[in-house]
Amino acid sequence: MKRNIAVAVAVVMAFGFFYKDLILESIAPDHAWATFSAYLEAAKNHDLEKLKNYSFSLSPACLDETRKAECDNLMDSVYGFGSELERSDFKHSKFNDKGGIIYTDYAEEGEMRFVLVFMRENSELKISDIRYCLGKDTEKQCLEESYSF
Protein backbone atom coordinates (compact mmCIF):
# COMPACT_ATOMS: atom_id res chain seq x y z
CA MET A 1 0.00 0.00 0.00
CA LYS A 2 2.78 2.46 0.92
CA ARG A 3 4.50 1.66 -2.34
CA ASN A 4 1.33 2.44 -4.35
CA ILE A 5 1.00 5.79 -2.60
CA ALA A 6 4.66 6.59 -3.27
CA VAL A 7 4.23 5.71 -6.96
CA ALA A 8 1.09 7.83 -7.21
CA VAL A 9 2.85 10.80 -5.58
CA ALA A 10 5.81 10.39 -7.94
CA VAL A 11 3.51 10.32 -10.99
CA VAL A 12 1.67 13.46 -9.85
CA MET A 13 4.96 15.27 -9.21
CA ALA A 14 6.36 14.23 -12.59
CA PHE A 15 3.15 15.35 -14.32
CA GLY A 16 3.32 18.69 -12.52
CA PHE A 17 6.98 19.17 -13.42
CA PHE A 18 6.57 18.39 -17.11
CA TYR A 19 3.18 20.02 -17.58
CA LYS A 20 3.41 23.06 -15.30
CA ASP A 21 3.63 25.42 -18.28
CA LEU A 22 0.54 23.81 -19.81
CA ILE A 23 -1.30 24.22 -16.51
CA LEU A 24 -0.17 27.86 -16.26
CA GLU A 25 -1.28 28.52 -19.83
CA SER A 26 -4.77 27.18 -19.15
CA ILE A 27 -5.59 29.11 -15.96
CA ALA A 28 -3.34 32.18 -16.10
CA PRO A 29 -5.12 34.16 -18.87
CA ASP A 30 -8.39 34.35 -16.93
CA HIS A 31 -6.54 35.18 -13.73
CA ALA A 32 -4.62 37.89 -15.60
CA TRP A 33 -7.83 39.38 -16.99
CA ALA A 34 -9.37 39.40 -13.48
CA THR A 35 -6.27 41.26 -12.25
CA PHE A 36 -6.54 43.75 -15.10
CA SER A 37 -10.26 44.29 -14.41
CA ALA A 38 -9.58 44.97 -10.72
CA TYR A 39 -6.75 47.31 -11.74
CA LEU A 40 -9.12 49.24 -14.00
CA GLU A 41 -11.75 49.48 -11.27
CA ALA A 42 -9.17 50.88 -8.85
CA ALA A 43 -8.04 53.41 -11.50
CA LYS A 44 -11.64 54.43 -12.20
CA ASN A 45 -12.20 55.10 -8.48
CA HIS A 46 -8.81 56.80 -8.02
CA ASP A 47 -8.14 54.21 -5.30
CA LEU A 48 -4.36 54.33 -5.09
CA GLU A 49 -4.18 51.80 -2.24
CA LYS A 50 -6.08 49.18 -4.25
CA LEU A 51 -4.13 50.07 -7.38
CA LYS A 52 -0.93 49.13 -5.55
CA ASN A 53 -2.35 45.61 -5.11
CA TYR A 54 -2.70 45.09 -8.85
CA SER A 55 0.18 47.11 -10.28
CA PHE A 56 3.76 45.88 -10.43
CA SER A 57 4.95 49.48 -10.16
CA LEU A 58 3.29 52.86 -9.93
CA SER A 59 3.95 55.93 -12.01
CA PRO A 60 6.29 58.46 -10.38
CA ALA A 61 3.36 60.90 -10.41
CA CYS A 62 1.37 58.55 -8.20
CA LEU A 63 4.26 58.13 -5.78
CA ASP A 64 4.48 61.88 -5.20
CA GLU A 65 1.60 63.38 -3.20
CA THR A 66 2.27 66.82 -4.67
CA ARG A 67 1.41 65.42 -8.13
CA LYS A 68 -2.02 64.04 -7.21
CA ALA A 69 -3.83 65.80 -10.08
CA GLU A 70 -1.36 64.31 -12.58
CA CYS A 71 -1.80 60.88 -11.01
CA ASP A 72 -5.61 61.21 -11.22
CA ASN A 73 -5.30 62.16 -14.91
CA LEU A 74 -3.16 59.08 -15.54
CA MET A 75 -5.71 56.85 -13.79
CA ASP A 76 -8.52 58.41 -15.85
CA SER A 77 -6.54 57.80 -19.03
CA VAL A 78 -5.80 54.17 -18.13
CA TYR A 79 -9.43 53.55 -17.27
CA GLY A 80 -10.70 55.28 -20.41
CA PHE A 81 -8.41 53.27 -22.65
CA GLY A 82 -8.59 49.98 -20.76
CA SER A 83 -12.35 49.92 -20.33
CA GLU A 84 -12.71 49.69 -24.12
CA LEU A 85 -10.82 46.37 -24.17
CA GLU A 86 -12.73 43.08 -23.91
CA ARG A 87 -11.57 39.75 -22.54
CA SER A 88 -12.76 37.92 -25.67
CA ASP A 89 -10.28 39.92 -27.78
CA PHE A 90 -7.28 38.54 -25.87
CA LYS A 91 -7.05 35.18 -27.60
CA HIS A 92 -3.35 34.49 -27.07
CA SER A 93 -1.13 34.10 -24.04
CA LYS A 94 2.32 33.11 -22.85
CA PHE A 95 3.06 32.51 -19.17
CA ASN A 96 5.83 31.15 -17.04
CA ASP A 97 6.65 31.22 -13.34
CA LYS A 98 7.80 34.88 -13.57
CA GLY A 99 4.77 36.32 -15.34
CA GLY A 100 3.21 36.43 -18.75
CA ILE A 101 1.33 38.24 -21.46
CA ILE A 102 -2.13 38.11 -22.96
CA TYR A 103 -2.58 39.66 -26.38
CA THR A 104 -5.02 40.25 -29.19
CA ASP A 105 -4.93 39.40 -32.85
CA TYR A 106 -3.93 42.24 -35.13
CA ALA A 107 -6.84 44.50 -36.03
CA GLU A 108 -7.20 44.36 -39.79
CA GLU A 109 -7.77 48.04 -40.39
CA GLY A 110 -4.89 49.37 -38.33
CA GLU A 111 -2.62 46.39 -37.96
CA MET A 112 -2.45 47.03 -34.22
CA ARG A 113 -2.20 44.46 -31.45
CA PHE A 114 -2.72 45.05 -27.72
CA VAL A 115 -0.50 43.32 -25.18
CA LEU A 116 -1.06 43.20 -21.42
CA VAL A 117 2.12 42.31 -19.53
CA PHE A 118 2.01 40.76 -16.06
CA MET A 119 4.72 39.99 -13.53
CA ARG A 120 4.45 37.67 -10.56
CA GLU A 121 5.06 39.12 -7.12
CA ASN A 122 4.69 36.72 -4.19
CA SER A 123 2.88 34.35 -6.61
CA GLU A 124 0.30 37.03 -7.48
CA LEU A 125 -0.02 38.44 -10.99
CA LYS A 126 0.36 42.20 -11.24
CA ILE A 127 -0.06 44.39 -14.31
CA SER A 128 3.35 45.54 -15.46
CA ASP A 129 2.70 47.16 -18.82
CA ILE A 130 -0.03 47.92 -21.31
CA ARG A 131 1.35 48.18 -24.78
CA TYR A 132 0.32 48.10 -28.37
CA CYS A 133 2.25 46.93 -31.38
CA LEU A 134 1.87 48.53 -34.78
CA GLY A 135 2.43 46.63 -37.99
CA LYS A 136 2.72 42.91 -38.45
CA ASP A 137 6.39 43.34 -39.37
CA THR A 138 7.14 44.13 -35.72
CA GLU A 139 5.18 41.15 -34.32
CA LYS A 140 8.14 39.03 -33.25
CA GLN A 141 10.04 41.96 -31.74
CA CYS A 142 6.98 43.28 -29.91
CA LEU A 143 6.09 39.96 -28.32
CA GLU A 144 9.70 39.14 -27.44
CA GLU A 145 10.12 42.53 -25.74
CA SER A 146 6.85 42.01 -23.85
CA TYR A 147 7.82 38.52 -22.75
CA SER A 148 11.51 38.97 -21.99
CA PHE A 149 11.52 38.12 -18.30
One Martini backbone bead per residue (centre of mass of N, CA, C, O) as a GRO file, in nm:
protein
  149
    1MET     BB    1   0.058   0.062  -0.023
    2LYS     BB    2   0.298   0.261   0.008
    3ARG     BB    3   0.397   0.219  -0.279
    4ASN     BB    4   0.147   0.330  -0.429
    5ILE     BB    5   0.164   0.613  -0.310
    6ALA     BB    6   0.449   0.679  -0.410
    7VAL     BB    7   0.381   0.648  -0.711
    8ALA     BB    8   0.156   0.856  -0.725
    9VAL     BB    9   0.327   1.097  -0.633
   10ALA     BB   10   0.539   1.076  -0.860
   11VAL     BB   11   0.343   1.120  -1.095
   12VAL     BB   12   0.234   1.395  -1.011
   13MET     BB   13   0.509   1.539  -1.006
   14ALA     BB   14   0.586   1.483  -1.299
   15PHE     BB   15   0.346   1.618  -1.427
   16GLY     BB   16   0.394   1.899  -1.303
   17PHE     BB   17   0.677   1.943  -1.423
   18PHE     BB   18   0.601   1.895  -1.738
   19TYR     BB   19   0.297   2.068  -1.712
   20LYS     BB   20   0.309   2.359  -1.589
   21ASP     BB   21   0.278   2.536  -1.845
   22LEU     BB   22   0.002   2.425  -1.925
   23ILE     BB   23  -0.141   2.508  -1.669
   24LEU     BB   24  -0.078   2.809  -1.684
   25GLU     BB   25  -0.212   2.857  -1.966
   26SER     BB   26  -0.511   2.780  -1.869
   27ILE     BB   27  -0.540   2.992  -1.606
   28ALA     BB   28  -0.391   3.272  -1.640
   29PRO     BB   29  -0.566   3.453  -1.831
   30ASP     BB   30  -0.807   3.488  -1.633
   31HIS     BB   31  -0.642   3.601  -1.401
   32ALA     BB   32  -0.531   3.843  -1.555
   33TRP     BB   33  -0.803   3.973  -1.621
   34ALA     BB   34  -0.891   4.012  -1.328
   35THR     BB   35  -0.660   4.201  -1.259
   36PHE     BB   36  -0.720   4.417  -1.472
   37SER     BB   37  -1.008   4.482  -1.375
   38ALA     BB   38  -0.923   4.575  -1.089
   39TYR     BB   39  -0.734   4.796  -1.187
   40LEU     BB   40  -0.951   4.964  -1.333
   41GLU     BB   41  -1.132   5.014  -1.089
   42ALA     BB   42  -0.919   5.166  -0.925
   43ALA     BB   43  -0.875   5.390  -1.134
   44LYS     BB   44  -1.165   5.496  -1.150
   45ASN     BB   45  -1.157   5.552  -0.815
   46HIS     BB   46  -0.878   5.653  -0.718
   47ASP     BB   47  -0.739   5.381  -0.578
   48LEU     BB   48  -0.426   5.355  -0.475
   49GLU     BB   49  -0.422   5.114  -0.280
   50LYS     BB   50  -0.543   4.908  -0.482
   51LEU     BB   51  -0.348   4.954  -0.717
   52LYS     BB   52  -0.101   4.830  -0.569
   53ASN     BB   53  -0.218   4.528  -0.586
   54TYR     BB   54  -0.209   4.533  -0.933
   55SER     BB   55   0.072   4.675  -0.946
   56PHE     BB   56   0.409   4.657  -1.003
   57SER     BB   57   0.407   4.974  -1.072
   58LEU     BB   58   0.427   5.312  -1.024
   59SER     BB   59   0.397   5.615  -1.097
   60PRO     BB   60   0.564   5.891  -1.005
   61ALA     BB   61   0.303   6.062  -0.967
   62CYS     BB   62   0.181   5.845  -0.750
   63LEU     BB   63   0.433   5.887  -0.539
   64ASP     BB   64   0.350   6.200  -0.544
   65GLU     BB   65   0.148   6.407  -0.366
   66THR     BB   66   0.197   6.675  -0.545
   67ARG     BB   67   0.076   6.486  -0.812
   68LYS     BB   68  -0.230   6.407  -0.803
   69ALA     BB   69  -0.356   6.518  -1.065
   70GLU     BB   70  -0.175   6.353  -1.252
   71CYS     BB   71  -0.257   6.078  -1.145
   72ASP     BB   72  -0.560   6.103  -1.207
   73ASN     BB   73  -0.518   6.133  -1.514
   74LEU     BB   74  -0.388   5.857  -1.554
   75MET     BB   75  -0.625   5.689  -1.447
   76ASP     BB   76  -0.830   5.793  -1.654
   77SER     BB   77  -0.676   5.695  -1.903
   78VAL     BB   78  -0.662   5.396  -1.836
   79TYR     BB   79  -0.964   5.354  -1.813
   80GLY     BB   80  -1.054   5.458  -2.089
   81PHE     BB   81  -0.887   5.252  -2.248
   82GLY     BB   82  -0.937   4.974  -2.091
   83SER     BB   83  -1.261   4.968  -2.109
   84GLU     BB   84  -1.252   4.888  -2.428
   85LEU     BB   85  -1.163   4.622  -2.350
   86GLU     BB   86  -1.181   4.263  -2.419
   87ARG     BB   87  -1.145   3.943  -2.334
   88SER     BB   88  -1.214   3.809  -2.619
   89ASP     BB   89  -0.956   3.950  -2.764
   90PHE     BB   90  -0.767   3.765  -2.577
   91LYS     BB   91  -0.634   3.479  -2.744
   92HIS     BB   92  -0.342   3.511  -2.621
   93SER     BB   93  -0.059   3.334  -2.455
   94LYS     BB   94   0.213   3.378  -2.204
   95PHE     BB   95   0.362   3.166  -1.948
   96ASN     BB   96   0.528   3.176  -1.632
   97ASP     BB   97   0.678   3.201  -1.317
   98LYS     BB   98   0.711   3.534  -1.369
   99GLY     BB   99   0.480   3.551  -1.602
  100GLY     BB  100   0.299   3.747  -1.865
  101ILE     BB  101   0.081   3.731  -2.159
  102ILE     BB  102  -0.178   3.910  -2.326
  103TYR     BB  103  -0.327   3.891  -2.667
  104THR     BB  104  -0.408   4.007  -2.968
  105ASP     BB  105  -0.500   4.045  -3.255
  106TYR     BB  106  -0.488   4.189  -3.544
  107ALA     BB  107  -0.608   4.463  -3.674
  108GLU     BB  108  -0.689   4.515  -3.991
  109GLU     BB  109  -0.698   4.832  -4.026
  110GLY     BB  110  -0.422   4.891  -3.821
  111GLU     BB  111  -0.224   4.686  -3.729
  112MET     BB  112  -0.309   4.619  -3.414
  113ARG     BB  113  -0.175   4.526  -3.090
  114PHE     BB  114  -0.254   4.402  -2.772
  115VAL     BB  115  -0.062   4.415  -2.456
  116LEU     BB  116  -0.049   4.233  -2.152
  117VAL     BB  117   0.161   4.273  -1.870
  118PHE     BB  118   0.293   4.031  -1.633
  119MET     BB  119   0.382   3.991  -1.292
  120ARG     BB  120   0.530   3.826  -1.031
  121GLU     BB  121   0.421   3.862  -0.679
  122ASN     BB  122   0.394   3.645  -0.456
  123SER     BB  123   0.220   3.472  -0.684
  124GLU     BB  124   0.111   3.738  -0.806
  125LEU     BB  125  -0.053   3.912  -1.037
  126LYS     BB  126   0.080   4.200  -1.219
  127ILE     BB  127   0.066   4.488  -1.372
  128SER     BB  128   0.325   4.620  -1.600
  129ASP     BB  129   0.189   4.648  -1.899
  130ILE     BB  130   0.069   4.858  -2.171
  131ARG     BB  131   0.051   4.760  -2.511
  132TYR     BB  132   0.135   4.836  -2.854
  133CYS     BB  133   0.132   4.709  -3.187
  134LEU     BB  134   0.273   4.800  -3.501
  135GLY     BB  135   0.270   4.597  -3.727
  136LYS     BB  136   0.356   4.283  -3.843
  137ASP     BB  137   0.671   4.325  -3.860
  138THR     BB  138   0.681   4.357  -3.520
  139GLU     BB  139   0.582   4.101  -3.373
  140LYS     BB  140   0.830   3.957  -3.258
  141GLN     BB  141   0.951   4.197  -3.104
  142CYS     BB  142   0.708   4.268  -2.927
  143LEU     BB  143   0.678   3.992  -2.780
  144GLU     BB  144   0.969   3.967  -2.676
  145GLU     BB  145   0.965   4.229  -2.505
  146SER     BB  146   0.711   4.141  -2.331
  147TYR     BB  147   0.867   3.833  -2.286
  148SER     BB  148   1.166   3.916  -2.117
  149PHE     BB  149   1.168   3.733  -1.815
   0.00000   0.00000   0.00000
